[in-house]
XYZ file of C-alpha atoms in Angstrom:
378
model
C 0.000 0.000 0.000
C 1.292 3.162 -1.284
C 1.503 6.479 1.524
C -0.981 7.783 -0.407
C -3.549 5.049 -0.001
C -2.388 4.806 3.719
C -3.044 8.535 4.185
C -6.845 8.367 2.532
C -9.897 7.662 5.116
C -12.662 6.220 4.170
C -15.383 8.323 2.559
C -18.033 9.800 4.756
C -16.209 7.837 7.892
C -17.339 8.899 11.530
C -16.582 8.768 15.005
C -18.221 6.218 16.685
C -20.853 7.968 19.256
C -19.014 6.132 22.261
C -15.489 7.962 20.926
C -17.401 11.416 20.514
C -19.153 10.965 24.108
C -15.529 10.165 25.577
C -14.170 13.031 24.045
C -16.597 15.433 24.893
C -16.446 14.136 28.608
C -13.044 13.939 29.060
C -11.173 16.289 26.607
C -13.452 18.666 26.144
C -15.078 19.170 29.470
C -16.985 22.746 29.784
C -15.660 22.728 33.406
C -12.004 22.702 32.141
C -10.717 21.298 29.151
C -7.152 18.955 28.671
C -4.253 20.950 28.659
C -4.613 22.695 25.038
C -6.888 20.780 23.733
C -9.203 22.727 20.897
C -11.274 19.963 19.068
C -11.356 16.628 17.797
C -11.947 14.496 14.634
C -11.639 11.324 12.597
C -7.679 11.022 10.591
C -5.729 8.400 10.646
C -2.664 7.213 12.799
C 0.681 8.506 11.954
C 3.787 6.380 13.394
C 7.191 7.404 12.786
C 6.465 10.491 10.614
C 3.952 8.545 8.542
C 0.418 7.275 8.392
C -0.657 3.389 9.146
C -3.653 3.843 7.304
C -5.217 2.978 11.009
C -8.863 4.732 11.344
C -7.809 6.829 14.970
C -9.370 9.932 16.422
C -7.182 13.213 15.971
C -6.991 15.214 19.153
C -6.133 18.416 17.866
C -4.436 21.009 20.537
C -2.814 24.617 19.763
C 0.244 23.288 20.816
C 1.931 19.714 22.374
C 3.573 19.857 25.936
C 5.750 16.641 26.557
C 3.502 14.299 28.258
C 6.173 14.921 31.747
C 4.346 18.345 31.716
C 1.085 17.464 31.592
C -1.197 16.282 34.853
C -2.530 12.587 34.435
C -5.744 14.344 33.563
C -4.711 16.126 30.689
C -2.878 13.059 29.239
C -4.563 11.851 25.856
C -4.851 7.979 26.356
C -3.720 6.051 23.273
C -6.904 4.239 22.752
C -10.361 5.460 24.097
C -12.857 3.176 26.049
C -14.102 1.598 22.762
C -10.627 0.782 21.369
C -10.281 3.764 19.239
C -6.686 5.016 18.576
C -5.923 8.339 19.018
C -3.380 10.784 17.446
C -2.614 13.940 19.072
C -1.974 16.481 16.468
C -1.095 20.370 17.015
C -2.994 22.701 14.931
C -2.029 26.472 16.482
C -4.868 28.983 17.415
C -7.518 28.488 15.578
C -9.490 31.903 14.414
C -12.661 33.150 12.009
C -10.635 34.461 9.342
C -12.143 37.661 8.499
C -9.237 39.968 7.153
C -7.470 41.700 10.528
C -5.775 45.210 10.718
C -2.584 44.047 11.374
C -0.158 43.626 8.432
C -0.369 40.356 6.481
C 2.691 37.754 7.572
C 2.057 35.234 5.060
C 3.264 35.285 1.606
C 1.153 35.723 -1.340
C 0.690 31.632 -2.205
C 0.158 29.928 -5.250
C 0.336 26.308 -5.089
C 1.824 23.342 -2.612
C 3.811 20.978 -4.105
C 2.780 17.718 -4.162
C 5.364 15.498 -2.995
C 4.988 18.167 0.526
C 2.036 16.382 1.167
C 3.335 12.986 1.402
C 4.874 14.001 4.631
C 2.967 14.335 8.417
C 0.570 17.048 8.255
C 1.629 18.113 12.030
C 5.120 18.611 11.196
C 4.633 20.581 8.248
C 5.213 24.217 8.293
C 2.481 26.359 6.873
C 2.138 25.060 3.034
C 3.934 27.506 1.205
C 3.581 27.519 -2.427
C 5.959 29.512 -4.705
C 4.888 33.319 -4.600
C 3.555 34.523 -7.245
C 5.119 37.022 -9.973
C 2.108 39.766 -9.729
C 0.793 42.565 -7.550
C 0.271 40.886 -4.082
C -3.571 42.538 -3.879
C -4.431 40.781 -7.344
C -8.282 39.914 -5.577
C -8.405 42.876 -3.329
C -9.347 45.098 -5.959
C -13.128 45.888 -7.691
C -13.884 44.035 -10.374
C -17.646 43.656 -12.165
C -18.775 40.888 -12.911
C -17.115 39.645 -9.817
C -16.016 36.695 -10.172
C -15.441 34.237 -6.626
C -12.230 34.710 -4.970
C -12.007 38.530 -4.751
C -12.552 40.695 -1.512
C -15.857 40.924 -0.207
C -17.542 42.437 2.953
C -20.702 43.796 4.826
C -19.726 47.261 5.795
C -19.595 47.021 9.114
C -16.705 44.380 8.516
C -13.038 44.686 7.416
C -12.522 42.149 4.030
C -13.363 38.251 3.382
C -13.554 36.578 0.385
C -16.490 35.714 -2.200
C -17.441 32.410 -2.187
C -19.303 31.227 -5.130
C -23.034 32.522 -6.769
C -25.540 30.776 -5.506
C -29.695 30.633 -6.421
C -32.509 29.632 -4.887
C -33.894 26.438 -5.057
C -36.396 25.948 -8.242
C -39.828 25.471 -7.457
C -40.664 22.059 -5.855
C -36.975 21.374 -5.032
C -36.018 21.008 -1.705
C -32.996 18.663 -0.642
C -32.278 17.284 -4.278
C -30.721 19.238 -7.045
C -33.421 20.509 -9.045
C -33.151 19.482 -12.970
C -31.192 20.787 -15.777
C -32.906 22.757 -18.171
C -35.724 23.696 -15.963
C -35.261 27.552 -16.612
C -33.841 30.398 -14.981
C -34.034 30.592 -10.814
C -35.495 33.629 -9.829
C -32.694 35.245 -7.707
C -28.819 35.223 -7.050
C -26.816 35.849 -4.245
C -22.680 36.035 -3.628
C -21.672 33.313 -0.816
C -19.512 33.847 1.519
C -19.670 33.156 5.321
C -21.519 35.099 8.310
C -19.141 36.586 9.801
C -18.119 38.165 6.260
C -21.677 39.386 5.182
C -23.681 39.162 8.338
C -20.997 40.876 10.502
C -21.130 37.536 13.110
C -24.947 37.999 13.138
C -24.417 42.006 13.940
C -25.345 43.012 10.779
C -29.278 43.592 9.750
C -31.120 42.008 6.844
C -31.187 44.402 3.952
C -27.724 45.805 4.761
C -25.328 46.487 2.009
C -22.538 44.197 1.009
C -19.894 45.923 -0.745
C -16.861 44.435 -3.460
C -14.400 45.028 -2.987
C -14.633 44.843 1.165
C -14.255 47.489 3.097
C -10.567 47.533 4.274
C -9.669 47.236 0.599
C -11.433 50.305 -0.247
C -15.034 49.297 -0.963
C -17.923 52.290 -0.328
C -21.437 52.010 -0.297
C -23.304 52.800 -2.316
C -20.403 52.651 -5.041
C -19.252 49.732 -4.631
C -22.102 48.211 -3.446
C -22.774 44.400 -5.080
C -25.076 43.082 -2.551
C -27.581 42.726 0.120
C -27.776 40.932 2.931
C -30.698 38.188 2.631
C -30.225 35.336 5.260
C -27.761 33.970 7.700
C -27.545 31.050 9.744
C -26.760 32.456 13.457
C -23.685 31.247 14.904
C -23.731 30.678 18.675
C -21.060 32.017 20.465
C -19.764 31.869 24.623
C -20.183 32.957 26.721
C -23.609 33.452 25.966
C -24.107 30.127 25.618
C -22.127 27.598 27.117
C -19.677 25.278 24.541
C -21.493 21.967 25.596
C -24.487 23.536 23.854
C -23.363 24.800 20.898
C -25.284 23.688 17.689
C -23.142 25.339 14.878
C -21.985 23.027 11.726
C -21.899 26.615 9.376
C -20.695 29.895 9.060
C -22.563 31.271 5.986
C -24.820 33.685 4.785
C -26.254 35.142 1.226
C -26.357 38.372 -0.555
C -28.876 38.978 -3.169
C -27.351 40.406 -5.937
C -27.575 41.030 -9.752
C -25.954 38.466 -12.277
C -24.767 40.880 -14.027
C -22.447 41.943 -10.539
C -20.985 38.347 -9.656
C -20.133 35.259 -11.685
C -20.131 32.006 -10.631
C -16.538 31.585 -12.096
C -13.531 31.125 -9.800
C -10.874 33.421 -10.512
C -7.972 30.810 -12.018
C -9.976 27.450 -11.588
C -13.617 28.185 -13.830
C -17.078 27.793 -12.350
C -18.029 24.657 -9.857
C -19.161 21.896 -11.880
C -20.906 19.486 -9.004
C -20.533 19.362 -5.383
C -20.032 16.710 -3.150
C -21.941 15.156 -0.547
C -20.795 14.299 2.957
C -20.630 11.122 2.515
C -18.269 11.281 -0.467
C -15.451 13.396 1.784
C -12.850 11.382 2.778
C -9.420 12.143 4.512
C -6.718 12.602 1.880
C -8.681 14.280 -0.427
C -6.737 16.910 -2.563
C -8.235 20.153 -1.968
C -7.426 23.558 -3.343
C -9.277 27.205 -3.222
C -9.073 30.521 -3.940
C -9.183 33.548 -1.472
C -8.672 37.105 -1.203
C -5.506 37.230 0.473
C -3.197 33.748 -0.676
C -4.768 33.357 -3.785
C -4.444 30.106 -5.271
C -3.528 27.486 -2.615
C -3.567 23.529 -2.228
C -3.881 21.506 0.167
C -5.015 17.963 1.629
C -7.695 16.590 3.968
C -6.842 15.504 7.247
C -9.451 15.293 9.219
C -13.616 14.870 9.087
C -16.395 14.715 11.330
C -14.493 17.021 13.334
C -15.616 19.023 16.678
C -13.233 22.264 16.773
C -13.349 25.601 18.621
C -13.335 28.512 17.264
C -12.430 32.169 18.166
C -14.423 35.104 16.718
C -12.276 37.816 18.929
C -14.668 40.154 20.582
C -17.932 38.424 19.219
C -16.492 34.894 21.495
C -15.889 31.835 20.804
C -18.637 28.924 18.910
C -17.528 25.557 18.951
C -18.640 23.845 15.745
C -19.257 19.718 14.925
C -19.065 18.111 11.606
C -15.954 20.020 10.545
C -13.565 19.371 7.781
C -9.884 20.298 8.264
C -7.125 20.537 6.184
C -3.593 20.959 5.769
C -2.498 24.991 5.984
C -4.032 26.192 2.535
C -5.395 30.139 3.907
C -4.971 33.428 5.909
C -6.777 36.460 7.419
C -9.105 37.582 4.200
C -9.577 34.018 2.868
C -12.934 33.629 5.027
C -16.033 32.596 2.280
C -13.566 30.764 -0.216
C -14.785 28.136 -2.183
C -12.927 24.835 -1.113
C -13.334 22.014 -4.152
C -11.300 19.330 -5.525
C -8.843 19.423 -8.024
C -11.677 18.517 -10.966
C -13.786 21.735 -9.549
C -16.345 19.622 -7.562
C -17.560 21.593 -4.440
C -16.393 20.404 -1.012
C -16.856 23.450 1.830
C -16.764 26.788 2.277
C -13.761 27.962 4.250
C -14.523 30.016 7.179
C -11.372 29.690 10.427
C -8.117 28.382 10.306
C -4.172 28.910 11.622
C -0.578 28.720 10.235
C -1.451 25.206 10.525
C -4.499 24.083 9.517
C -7.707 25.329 7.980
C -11.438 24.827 8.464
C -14.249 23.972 6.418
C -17.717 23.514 6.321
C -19.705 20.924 4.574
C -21.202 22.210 1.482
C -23.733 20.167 1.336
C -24.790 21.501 4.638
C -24.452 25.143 3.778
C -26.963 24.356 0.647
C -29.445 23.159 2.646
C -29.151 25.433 5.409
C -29.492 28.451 3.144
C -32.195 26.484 0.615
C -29.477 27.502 -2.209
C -27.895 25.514 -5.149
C -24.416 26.223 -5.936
C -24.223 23.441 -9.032
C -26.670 21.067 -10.509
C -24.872 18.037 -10.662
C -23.886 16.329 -7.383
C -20.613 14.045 -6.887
């Protein structure tokens, strides 16, 4: 078996609910969580600087302590109660990125090479492909159409990234694609994620969404490409306690005019299907585009994961049936389209770190919103 196949996971695996009760419990408590510890998902076991192709639980932490500094409580066991293996694996601080103030400290990216990715994906430093040869703000500028992968934003926000152009559900559709050749849906809207266009629910219905986003210059009503039609709320602590939370999306809609936004990706083309859950599997080959690295690549490590999230002064929302990746984005990327090499759909990027990067479920966000973003399915 090649370290390929030994990387890849089985498509749409889970956690058994015993393993996800344990780690809940135990690593995750509300009353005081294991040294570090941020989240949890399904991978597989690495040995030795390489994968066994072992189904084990990844125990993702911002950072590892040597186990001589830990108290026996904060000590991830190898196996869980129901025999599952576990793998700690460091992922940094995990944020919503939504562009910050600061100066960027990432290069403008292109691509990873592959052979990068046959290594462990906790001992990698952040994926770094070559830098490109063009004016580092490429997608911060205006640009109409707009196509996805430029700078975006409510204007009560700094800068994310456009996602994709979405459209309502045709009449009689609900959870299936509707069919080809059906006729024109009756509204679009730019994609991107709440926090981006809904200002992390702050941010009223109706209120203008402006390309480029703010911190890159954008003005309503000038620049003005959208309105704010729906969110899905994100809960956040300490308003509500983490043991509670119930968010598996950071998303919202804009409705806007075709004529404004494409649904082409700036360097890849437009999606051509998207994938269902059950389809995802760990070591997937990823790639998006975003506002602030561009072009990037990356690889799946982990699904059906449980991670926590900080939103800065909005809190923190801890969010289940997570996808995370290899390091493939920065501060701005927030709303990029995440598909697979071939242009089939996977998530919507929304938090990440210098190590790894977040994503939610497409197929979730479509349903959640009652939007299509392609008519074929994969």
């Amino acid at each position: 078996m090649t370290q390929n196949e030994m990387m890849r996971g089985p498509a749409g695996g889970r956690l058994s609910e015993a393993a996800r009760e344990q780690a809940q419990q135990q690593l995750l408590d509300p009353q005081g969580p294991a040294a570090n510890v941020i989240g949890f998902g399904l991978g597989v076991k690495w040995t030795d600087g390489r994968p066994t192709g072992q189904p084990a639980m990844l125990v993702f932490v911002t950072s590892k302590i040597p186990e001589a500094g830990l108290s026996r409580r904060d000590v991830v066991p190898g196996r869980l109660d129901d025999g599952t293996l576990t793998d700690v694996v460091a992922i940094g601080h995990v944020a919503a990125q939504q562009r910050v103030l600061s100066p960027p400290d990432m290069e403008v990216f292109v691509r990873v090479p592959d052979t990068v990715l046959e290594r462990r994906p906790t001992e990698l430093p952040p994926e770094r492909p070559a830098p490109m040869e063009a004016e580092p703000q490429l997608l911060a500028r205006r640009m109409r159409p707009c196509p996805a992968g430029f700078s975006i934003g409510n204007v009560a926000i700094t800068a994310g990234t456009l996602g994709s152009v979405v459209y309502d559900f045709l009449p009689g559709a609900t959870t299936d694609p509707p069919a080809p050749g059906l006729g024109a849906p009756p509204r679009y809207y730019v994609l991107s994620n709440n926090h981006v266009l809904a200002a992390s629910n702050a941010a009223p219905i109706g209120s203008s969404i402006v390309q480029p986003g703010p911190f890159d210059g954008g003005v309503d009503p000038r620049d003005r490409v959208a309105t704010l039609s729906r969110f899905i709320p994100i809960q956040f602590a300490p308003q509500v306690p983490l043991d509670r939370h119930n968010n598996v999306v950071d998303a919202a809609i804009g409705q806007c005019e075709f004529s404004d936004a494409t649904r082409e990706v700036y360097f890849n083309g437009p999606p051509r299907a998207w994938r269902r859950k059950a389809n995802v599997a760990v070591g997937d080959r990823v790639r998006k585009v975003g506002r602030t690295t561009n072009a990037t690549y990356g690889r799946i490590i982990s699904v059906d994961a449980t991670v926590d999230v900080n939103y800065g002064s909005a809190g923190v929302a801890r969010f289940h049936d997570q996808i995370i990746t290899t390091a493939m984005s920065a501060g701005g990327d927030s709303g990029s389209l995440v598909t697979s090499y071939d242009n089939v759909a996977i998530g919507l990027l929304f938090a990440g770190s210098s190590q790894a990067t977040i994503l939610n479920h497409i197929e979730t966000v479509r349903s959640l919103l009652r939007v299509e973003i392609a008519e074929l399915l994969a």
